[in-house]
CSV table of C-alpha atoms in Angstrom, one decimal:
chain,number,residue,atom,x,y,z
A,11,MET,CA,-80.8,-39.9,-98.5
A,12,GLU,CA,-78.5,-37.2,-100.1
A,13,GLY,CA,-74.8,-37.0,-99.2
A,14,VAL,CA,-72.6,-34.0,-98.8
A,15,VAL,CA,-71.0,-32.9,-102.0
A,16,THR,CA,-67.2,-32.5,-101.8
A,17,VAL,CA,-65.5,-29.8,-103.9
A,18,ALA,CA,-61.8,-29.8,-104.6
A,19,VAL,CA,-60.3,-26.3,-104.4
A,20,VAL,CA,-57.0,-26.1,-106.2
A,21,GLU,CA,-55.3,-22.7,-105.8
A,22,ASP,CA,-51.7,-21.8,-105.2
A,23,ASP,CA,-52.5,-18.6,-103.3
A,24,PRO,CA,-53.3,-19.7,-99.7
A,25,THR,CA,-55.4,-16.6,-99.0
A,26,VAL,CA,-57.6,-17.2,-102.0
A,27,ARG,CA,-57.7,-21.0,-101.4
A,28,GLU,CA,-58.9,-20.5,-97.8
A,29,ALA,CA,-61.5,-17.8,-98.7
A,30,VAL,CA,-63.0,-20.0,-101.4
A,31,GLY,CA,-63.0,-23.0,-99.1
A,32,GLU,CA,-64.6,-21.1,-96.3
A,33,TYR,CA,-67.3,-19.8,-98.7
A,34,LEU,CA,-68.1,-23.3,-99.9
A,35,ARG,CA,-68.2,-24.7,-96.4
A,36,THR,CA,-70.7,-22.1,-95.2
A,37,HIS,CA,-72.9,-23.1,-98.1
A,38,GLY,CA,-72.9,-26.8,-97.1
A,39,TYR,CA,-70.1,-28.3,-99.1
A,40,ALA,CA,-67.3,-30.4,-97.9
A,41,VAL,CA,-63.9,-29.0,-99.2
A,42,SER,CA,-60.6,-30.6,-100.0
A,43,SER,CA,-58.0,-27.9,-100.6
A,44,PHE,CA,-54.8,-28.3,-102.6
A,45,GLY,CA,-52.0,-25.9,-103.3
A,46,ASP,CA,-51.2,-27.3,-106.7
A,47,GLY,CA,-52.5,-29.6,-109.4
A,48,VAL,CA,-50.0,-32.3,-108.8
A,49,SER,CA,-51.0,-32.7,-105.1
A,50,ALA,CA,-54.7,-32.5,-106.0
A,51,ARG,CA,-54.4,-35.2,-108.7
A,52,THR,CA,-52.4,-37.5,-106.4
A,53,ALA,CA,-55.0,-37.2,-103.6
A,54,LEU,CA,-58.0,-37.6,-106.0
A,55,ARG,CA,-56.5,-40.7,-107.5
A,56,GLU,CA,-56.2,-42.2,-104.0
A,57,THR,CA,-59.8,-41.4,-103.1
A,58,CYS,CA,-61.4,-41.7,-106.6
A,59,PRO,CA,-59.5,-44.3,-108.7
A,60,MET,CA,-61.5,-43.3,-111.8
A,61,SER,CA,-60.2,-39.7,-111.8
């Protein structure tokens, strides 16, 4: 059984971040969006300890 792939979108421009996220969701991906690298890294370390 295949799982859903999650993509991290890291973009400081909220309009671009939302557009990219929406595009990916419509193509079957789960999306985690972040406004900067620090928040992305923090969240990814909490969910993926090896990152």
